[in-house]
Coordinates of C-alpha atoms in Angstrom, one line a residue:
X1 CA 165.6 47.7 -53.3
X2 CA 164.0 51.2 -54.4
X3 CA 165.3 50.4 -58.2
X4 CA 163.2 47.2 -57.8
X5 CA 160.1 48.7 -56.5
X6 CA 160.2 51.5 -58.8
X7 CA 158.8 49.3 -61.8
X8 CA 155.9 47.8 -59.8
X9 CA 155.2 51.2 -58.5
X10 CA 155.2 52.6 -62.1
X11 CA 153.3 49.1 -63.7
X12 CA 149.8 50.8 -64.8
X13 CA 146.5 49.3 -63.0
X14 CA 145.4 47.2 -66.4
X15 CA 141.6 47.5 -66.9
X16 CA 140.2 44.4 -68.6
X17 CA 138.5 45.1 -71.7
X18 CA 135.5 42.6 -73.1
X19 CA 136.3 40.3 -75.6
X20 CA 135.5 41.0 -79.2
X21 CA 132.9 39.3 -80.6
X22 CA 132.6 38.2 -84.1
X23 CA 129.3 36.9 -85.6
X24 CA 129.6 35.1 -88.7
X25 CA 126.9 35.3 -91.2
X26 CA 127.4 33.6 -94.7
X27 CA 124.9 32.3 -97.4
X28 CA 124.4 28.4 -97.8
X29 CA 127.6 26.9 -99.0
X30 CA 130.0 29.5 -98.7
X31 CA 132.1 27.5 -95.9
X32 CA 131.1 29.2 -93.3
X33 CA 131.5 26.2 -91.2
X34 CA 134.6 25.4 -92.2
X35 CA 135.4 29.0 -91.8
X36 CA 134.4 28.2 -88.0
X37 CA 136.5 25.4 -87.8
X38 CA 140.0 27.4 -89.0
X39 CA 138.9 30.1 -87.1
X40 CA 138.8 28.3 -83.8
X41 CA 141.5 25.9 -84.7
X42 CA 143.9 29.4 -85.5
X43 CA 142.7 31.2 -81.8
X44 CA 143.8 28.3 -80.4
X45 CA 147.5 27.6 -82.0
X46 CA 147.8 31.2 -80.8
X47 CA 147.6 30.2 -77.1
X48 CA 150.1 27.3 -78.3
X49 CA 152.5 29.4 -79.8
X50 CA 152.6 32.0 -76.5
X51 CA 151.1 34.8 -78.6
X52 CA 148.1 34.9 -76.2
X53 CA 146.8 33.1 -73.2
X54 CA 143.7 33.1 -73.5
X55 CA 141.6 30.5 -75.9
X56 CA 138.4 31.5 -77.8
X57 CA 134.7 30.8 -76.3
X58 CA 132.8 29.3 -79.6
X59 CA 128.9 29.3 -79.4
X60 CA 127.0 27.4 -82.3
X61 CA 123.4 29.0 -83.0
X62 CA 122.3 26.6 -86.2
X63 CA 120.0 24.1 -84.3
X64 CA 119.6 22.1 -87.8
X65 CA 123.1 21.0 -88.4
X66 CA 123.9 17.4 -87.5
X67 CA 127.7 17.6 -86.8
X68 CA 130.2 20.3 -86.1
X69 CA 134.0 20.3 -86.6
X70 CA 134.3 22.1 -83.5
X71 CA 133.6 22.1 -80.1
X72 CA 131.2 24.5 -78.8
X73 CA 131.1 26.0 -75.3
X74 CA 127.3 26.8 -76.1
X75 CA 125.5 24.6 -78.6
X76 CA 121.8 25.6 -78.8
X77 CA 120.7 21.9 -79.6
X78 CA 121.4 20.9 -76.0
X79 CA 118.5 23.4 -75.0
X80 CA 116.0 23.1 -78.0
X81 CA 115.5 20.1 -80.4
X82 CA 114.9 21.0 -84.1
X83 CA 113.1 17.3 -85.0
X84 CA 110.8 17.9 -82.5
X85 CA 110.4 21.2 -83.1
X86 CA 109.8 20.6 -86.8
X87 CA 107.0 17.6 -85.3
X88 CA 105.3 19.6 -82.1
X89 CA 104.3 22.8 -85.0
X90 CA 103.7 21.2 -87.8
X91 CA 106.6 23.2 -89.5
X92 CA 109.5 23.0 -92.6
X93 CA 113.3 23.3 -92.4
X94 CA 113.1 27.4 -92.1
X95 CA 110.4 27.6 -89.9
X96 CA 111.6 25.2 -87.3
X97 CA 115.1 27.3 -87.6
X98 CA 113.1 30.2 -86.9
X99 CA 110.8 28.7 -84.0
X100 CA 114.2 27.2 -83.0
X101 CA 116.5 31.0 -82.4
X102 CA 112.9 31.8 -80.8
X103 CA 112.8 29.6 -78.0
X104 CA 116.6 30.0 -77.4
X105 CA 116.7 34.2 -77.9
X106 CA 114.5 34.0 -74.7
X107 CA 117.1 32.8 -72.3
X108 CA 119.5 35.0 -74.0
X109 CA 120.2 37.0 -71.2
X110 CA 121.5 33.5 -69.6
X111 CA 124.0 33.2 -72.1
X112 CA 125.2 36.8 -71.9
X113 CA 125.6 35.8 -68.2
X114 CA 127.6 32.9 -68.7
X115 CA 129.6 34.8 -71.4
X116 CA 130.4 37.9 -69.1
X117 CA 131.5 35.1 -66.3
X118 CA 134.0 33.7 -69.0
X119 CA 135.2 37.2 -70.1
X120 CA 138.0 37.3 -68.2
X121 CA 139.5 34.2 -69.3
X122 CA 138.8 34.3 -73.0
X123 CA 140.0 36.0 -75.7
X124 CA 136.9 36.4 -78.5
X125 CA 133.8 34.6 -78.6
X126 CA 132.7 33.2 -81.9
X127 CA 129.1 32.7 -82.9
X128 CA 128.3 30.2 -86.2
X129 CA 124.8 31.0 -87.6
X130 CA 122.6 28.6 -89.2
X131 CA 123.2 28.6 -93.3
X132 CA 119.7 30.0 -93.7
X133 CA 121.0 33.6 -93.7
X134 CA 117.5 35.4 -93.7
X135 CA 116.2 32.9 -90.9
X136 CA 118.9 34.7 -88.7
X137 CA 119.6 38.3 -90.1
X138 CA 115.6 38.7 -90.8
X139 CA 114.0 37.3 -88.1
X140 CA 113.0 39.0 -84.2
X141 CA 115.4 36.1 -82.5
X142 CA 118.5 37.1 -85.2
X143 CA 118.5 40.5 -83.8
X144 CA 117.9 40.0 -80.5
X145 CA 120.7 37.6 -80.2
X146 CA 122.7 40.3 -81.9
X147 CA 121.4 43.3 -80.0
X148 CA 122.1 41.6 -77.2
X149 CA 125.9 40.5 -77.5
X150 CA 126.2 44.0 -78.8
X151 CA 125.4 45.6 -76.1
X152 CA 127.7 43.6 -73.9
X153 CA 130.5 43.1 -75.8
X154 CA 132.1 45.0 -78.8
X155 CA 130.9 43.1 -81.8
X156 CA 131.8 42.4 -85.5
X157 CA 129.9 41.0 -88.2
X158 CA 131.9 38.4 -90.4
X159 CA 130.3 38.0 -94.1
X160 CA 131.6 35.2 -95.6
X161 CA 131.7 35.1 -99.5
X162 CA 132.2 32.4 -101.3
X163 CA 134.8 33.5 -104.1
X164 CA 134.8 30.8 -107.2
X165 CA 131.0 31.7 -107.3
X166 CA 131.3 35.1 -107.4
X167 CA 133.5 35.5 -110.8
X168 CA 130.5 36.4 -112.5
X169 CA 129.7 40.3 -111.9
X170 CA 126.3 40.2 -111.4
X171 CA 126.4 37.4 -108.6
X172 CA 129.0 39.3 -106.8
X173 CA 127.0 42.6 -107.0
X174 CA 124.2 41.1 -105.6
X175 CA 126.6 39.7 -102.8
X176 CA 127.4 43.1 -102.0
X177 CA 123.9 44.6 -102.3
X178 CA 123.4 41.6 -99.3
X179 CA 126.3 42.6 -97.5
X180 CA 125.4 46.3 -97.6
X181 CA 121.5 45.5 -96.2
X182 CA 123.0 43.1 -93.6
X183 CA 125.7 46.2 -92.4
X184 CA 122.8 48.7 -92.2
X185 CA 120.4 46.0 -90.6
X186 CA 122.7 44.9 -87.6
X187 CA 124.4 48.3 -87.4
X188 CA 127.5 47.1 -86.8
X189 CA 131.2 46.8 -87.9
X190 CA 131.7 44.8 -91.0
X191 CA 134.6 42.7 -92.4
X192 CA 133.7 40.9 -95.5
X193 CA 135.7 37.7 -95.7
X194 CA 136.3 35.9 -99.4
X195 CA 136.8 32.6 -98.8
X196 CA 137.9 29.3 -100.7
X197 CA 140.9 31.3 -102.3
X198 CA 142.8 27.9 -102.3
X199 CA 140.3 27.5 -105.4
X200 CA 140.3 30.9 -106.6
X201 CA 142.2 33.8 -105.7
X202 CA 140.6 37.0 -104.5
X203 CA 142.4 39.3 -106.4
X204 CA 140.2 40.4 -109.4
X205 CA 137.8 41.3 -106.4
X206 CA 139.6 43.9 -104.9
X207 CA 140.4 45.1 -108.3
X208 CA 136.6 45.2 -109.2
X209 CA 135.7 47.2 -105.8
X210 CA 138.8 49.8 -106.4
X211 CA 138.5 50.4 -109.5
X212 CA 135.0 50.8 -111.4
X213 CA 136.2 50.5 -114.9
X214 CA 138.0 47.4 -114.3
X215 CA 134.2 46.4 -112.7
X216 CA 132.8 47.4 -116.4
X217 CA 135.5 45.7 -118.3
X218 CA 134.3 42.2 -117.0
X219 CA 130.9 43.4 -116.9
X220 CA 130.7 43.9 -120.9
X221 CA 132.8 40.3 -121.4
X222 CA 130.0 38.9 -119.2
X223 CA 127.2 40.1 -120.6
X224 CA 125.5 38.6 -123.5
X225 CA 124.1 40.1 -126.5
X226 CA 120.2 39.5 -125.8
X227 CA 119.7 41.0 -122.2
X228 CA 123.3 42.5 -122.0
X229 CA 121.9 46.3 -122.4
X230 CA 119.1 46.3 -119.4
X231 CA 121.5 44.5 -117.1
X232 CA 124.9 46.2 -117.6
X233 CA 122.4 49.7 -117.1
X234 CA 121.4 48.0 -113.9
X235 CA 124.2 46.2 -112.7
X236 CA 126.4 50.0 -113.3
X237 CA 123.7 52.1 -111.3
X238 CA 124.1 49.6 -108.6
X239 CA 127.8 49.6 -108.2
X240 CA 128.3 53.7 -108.5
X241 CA 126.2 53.1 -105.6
X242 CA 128.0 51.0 -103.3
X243 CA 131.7 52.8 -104.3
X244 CA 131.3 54.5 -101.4
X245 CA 130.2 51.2 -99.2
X246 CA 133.4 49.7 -100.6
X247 CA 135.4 52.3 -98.7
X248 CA 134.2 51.8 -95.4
X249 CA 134.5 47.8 -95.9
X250 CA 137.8 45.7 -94.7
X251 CA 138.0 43.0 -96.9
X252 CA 140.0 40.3 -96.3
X253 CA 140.9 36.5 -98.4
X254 CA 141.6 33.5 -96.6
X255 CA 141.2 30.1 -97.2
X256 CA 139.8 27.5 -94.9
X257 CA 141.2 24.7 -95.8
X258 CA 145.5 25.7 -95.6
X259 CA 144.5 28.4 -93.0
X260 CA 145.7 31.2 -95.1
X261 CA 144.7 34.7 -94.4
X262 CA 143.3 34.3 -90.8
X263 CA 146.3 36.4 -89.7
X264 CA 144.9 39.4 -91.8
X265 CA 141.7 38.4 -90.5
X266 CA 142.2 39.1 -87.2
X267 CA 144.0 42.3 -87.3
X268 CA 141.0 43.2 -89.3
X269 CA 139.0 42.4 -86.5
X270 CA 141.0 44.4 -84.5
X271 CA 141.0 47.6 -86.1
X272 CA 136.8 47.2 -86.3
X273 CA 136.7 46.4 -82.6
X274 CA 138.6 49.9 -82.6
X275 CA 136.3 50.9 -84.7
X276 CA 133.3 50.0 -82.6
X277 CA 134.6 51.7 -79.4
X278 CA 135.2 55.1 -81.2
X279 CA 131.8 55.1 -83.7
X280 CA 129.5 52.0 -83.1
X281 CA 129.4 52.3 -79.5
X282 CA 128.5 56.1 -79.2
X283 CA 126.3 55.7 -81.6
X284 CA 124.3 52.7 -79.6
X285 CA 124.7 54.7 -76.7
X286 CA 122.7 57.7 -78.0
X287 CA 120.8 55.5 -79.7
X288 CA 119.2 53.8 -76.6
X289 CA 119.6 57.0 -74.5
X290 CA 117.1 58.5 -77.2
X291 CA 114.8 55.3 -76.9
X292 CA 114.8 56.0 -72.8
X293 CA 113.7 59.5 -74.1
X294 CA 111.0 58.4 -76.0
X295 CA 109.3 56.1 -73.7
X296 CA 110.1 58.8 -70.9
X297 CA 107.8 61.3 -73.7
X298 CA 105.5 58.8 -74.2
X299 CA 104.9 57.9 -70.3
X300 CA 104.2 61.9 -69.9
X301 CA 101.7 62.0 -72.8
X302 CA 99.9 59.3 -71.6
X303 CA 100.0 60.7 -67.9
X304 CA 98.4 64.1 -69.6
X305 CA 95.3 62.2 -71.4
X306 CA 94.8 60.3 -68.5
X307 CA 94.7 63.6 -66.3
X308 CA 92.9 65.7 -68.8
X309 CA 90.1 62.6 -69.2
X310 CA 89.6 62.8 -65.4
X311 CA 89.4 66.9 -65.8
X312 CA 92.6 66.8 -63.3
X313 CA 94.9 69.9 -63.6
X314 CA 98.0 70.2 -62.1
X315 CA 97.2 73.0 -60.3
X316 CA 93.3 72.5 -59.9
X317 CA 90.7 71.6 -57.5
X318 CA 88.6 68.1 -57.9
X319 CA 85.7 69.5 -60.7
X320 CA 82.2 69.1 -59.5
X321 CA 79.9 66.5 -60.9
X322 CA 77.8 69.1 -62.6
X323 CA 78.7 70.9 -65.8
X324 CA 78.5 75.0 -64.8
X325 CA 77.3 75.6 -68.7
X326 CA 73.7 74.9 -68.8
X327 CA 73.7 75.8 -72.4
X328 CA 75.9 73.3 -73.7
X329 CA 73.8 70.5 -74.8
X330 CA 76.1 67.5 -74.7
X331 CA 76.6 66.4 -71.2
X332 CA 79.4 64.7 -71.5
X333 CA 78.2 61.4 -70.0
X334 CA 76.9 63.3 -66.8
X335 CA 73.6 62.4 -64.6
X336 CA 71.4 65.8 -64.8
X337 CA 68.8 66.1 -61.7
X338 CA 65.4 66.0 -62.4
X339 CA 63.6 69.2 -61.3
X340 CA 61.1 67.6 -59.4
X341 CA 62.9 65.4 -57.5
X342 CA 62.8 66.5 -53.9
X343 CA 66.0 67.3 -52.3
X344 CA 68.1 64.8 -50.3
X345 CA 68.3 65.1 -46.9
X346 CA 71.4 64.0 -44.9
X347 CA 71.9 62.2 -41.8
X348 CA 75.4 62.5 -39.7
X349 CA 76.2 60.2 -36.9
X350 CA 75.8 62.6 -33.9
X351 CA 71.9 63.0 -35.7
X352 CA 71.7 59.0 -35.4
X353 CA 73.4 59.1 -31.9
X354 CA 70.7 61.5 -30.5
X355 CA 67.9 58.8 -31.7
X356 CA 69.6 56.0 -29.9
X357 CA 68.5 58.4 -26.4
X358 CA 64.8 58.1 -27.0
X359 CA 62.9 55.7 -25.0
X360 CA 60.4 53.1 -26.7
X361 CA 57.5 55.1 -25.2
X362 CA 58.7 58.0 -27.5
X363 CA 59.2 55.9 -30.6
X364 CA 55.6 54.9 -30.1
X365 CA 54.3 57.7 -29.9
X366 CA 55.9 59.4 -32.9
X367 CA 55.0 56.2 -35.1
X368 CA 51.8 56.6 -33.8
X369 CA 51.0 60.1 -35.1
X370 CA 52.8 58.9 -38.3
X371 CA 50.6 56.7 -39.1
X372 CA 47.3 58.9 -38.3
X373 CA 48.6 61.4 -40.4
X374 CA 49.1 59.3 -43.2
X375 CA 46.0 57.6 -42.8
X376 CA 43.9 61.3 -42.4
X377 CA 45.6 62.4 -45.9
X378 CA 45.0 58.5 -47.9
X379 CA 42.3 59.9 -50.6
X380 CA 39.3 58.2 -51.1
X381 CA 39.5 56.9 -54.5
X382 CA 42.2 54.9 -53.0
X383 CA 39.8 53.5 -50.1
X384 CA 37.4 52.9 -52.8
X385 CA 40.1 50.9 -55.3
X386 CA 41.5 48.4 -52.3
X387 CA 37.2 47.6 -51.6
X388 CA 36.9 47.2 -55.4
X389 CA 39.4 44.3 -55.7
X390 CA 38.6 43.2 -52.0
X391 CA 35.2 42.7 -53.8
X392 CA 36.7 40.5 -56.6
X393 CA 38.3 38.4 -55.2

């Protein structure tokens, strides 16, 4: 009996962790859909084959697309209609995308919710963006929705490539330039994904980000003769540049139609999930930590204008309503006593308690001489102005 309770005595208290989180961000007709589709179709031959338990939680964010080759567990045109969106605001395709992420990034925090329920029982949640990169990655909704997963769950950004296009140098360069504004936008790790290679293979890629003169070789075959000079110049500068970029990238080369590759791809997004618990994560933390300091700053600075406005010291009496320097011509805003005005007198209660003794014979009397002595110091010319318009009328 004590050899059998030694191993569940021994058995470590297993923490669970969140799921990963991969976002995937491609341009218009790179098969980023279809990318979606293997992608969930792979997670879920995993739980098939034993290798894992737990199936994926897939959550579509394009609210213009008409079908899906997937089933979501969130779909954001249950919650927000793009037709009528497009109708009710008069807007095009982009803009009702954009109005679209809008209306559904403020009940984010309900999705998180529903997400964090899930965690447990899932083993990544995938998000499909709409094919309108810049309505997602540029826009306030885009990165709150990211922000938001990222601060709940470790997070990866899938860019997916579409390789037969990008044979020409200059197209992929400016894939990369995208890629490298989309990794310093989001903050976040980054695996770029090449798809299609059932069409083409990926290999004169990796080539091209390893080695630089192999990059300049199929530059100058590229290039034509009229605007060859001005270009290669540009197209060189640019990728001395991002040599360094291509070192922190993982890069991986599936296909989406045989399902090749996706293997890769998730050990990939393994080692950046590391990657996000040991650099990204820190780095949000003190990022956010320096935000509460900042507002915390700011709060103080506005607490000393408002203090210093109100001439309120923190060790200082209440100022009186008069400025002690006579000299100083600007008043600042004060009410200065005119030196004839007579001086106030004051009344307390007990003063107006000792009238209530008097009796009415004594309140006749003092009205009485009140009135003569008013009467014995009236001047004459005023006598003489009341008969005057007595007179006139």
């Amino acid at each position: 009996m004590s050899q059998e309770q030694q191993p569940s005595e021994s058995q470590p208290t297993t923490t669970t962790q969140p799921p990963p989180t991969i976002i995937c961000i491609g341009m218009a007709g790179s098969g980023k859909t279809t990318f979606m589709q293997r992608l969930n179709s792979h997670l879920h031959q995993q739980v098939t084959d034993n290798k894992t338990t737990k199936p994926p939680y897939v959550i579509n964010l394009d609210p213009a697309v008409l079908k899906i080759p997937f089933g979501a567990n969130i779909d954001i045109r249950d919650s927000v209609k793009y037709k009528k969106v497009m109708q009710e605001y008069n807007l095009g395709p982009n803009g009702a995308i954009v109005t679209s992420l809008n209306l559904f990034s403020t009940k984010i925090d309900q999705v998180i919710s529903l997400v964090e329920k899930r965690s447990p029982k899932i083993s990544n949640v995938i998000i499909d963006t709409p094919g309108q990169i810049e309505c997602f990655i540029w826009s306030a909704s885009g990165a709150i929705i990211t922000e938001a997963f990222a601060s709940s769950f470790p997070t990866v950004i899938a860019y997916i490539v579409d390789t037969p296009r990008n044979v020409s140098p200059v197209t992929f360069m400016s894939n990369m330039l995208y890629a490298c504004s989309i990794l310093y936008k989001t903050k976040l790790p980054m695996i770029v994904v090449f798809n299609k290679t059932d069409v083409q293979d990926d290999g004169f890629i990796k080539d091209w980000m390893a080695d630089f003169e192999s990059f300049q070789e199929a530059l100058r075959k590229d290039g034509d003769e009229e605007g060859s000079g001005y270009m290669n110049s540009l197209v060189n500068s640019m990728s001395l540049m991002l040599e360094e970029f291509y070192s922190t990238l993982d890069v991986v080369g599936v296909s989406s139609i045989t399902g090749n590759g996706f293997d890769e791809f998730m050990k990939a997004v393994d080692n950046k999930v590391e990657e996000y618990n040991e650099y990204y994560k820190a780095e949000r933390e003190r990022i956010l930590l320096q935000k509460q300091k900042d507002e915390e700053k700011r709060q103080k600075k506005s607490l000393s204008n408002l203090m210093k406005d109100m001439k309120i010291g923190n060790d200082s009496e209440v100022l009186s309503d008069y400025d002690e320097d006579t000299d100083n011509d600007d008043v600042h805003g004060e009410v200065l006593r005119d030196e004839d005005e007579p001086e106030r007198e004051y009344t307390f209660p007990e003063d107006r308690n000792s009238e209530l003794g008097h009796t009415d014979a004594d309140l006749q009397s003092r009205y009485q001489a009140a009135f003569e002595s008013t009467a014995k110091t009236a001047s004459s010319k005023t006598a003489e102005n009341i008969a005057n318009y007595i007179k006139r009328q």
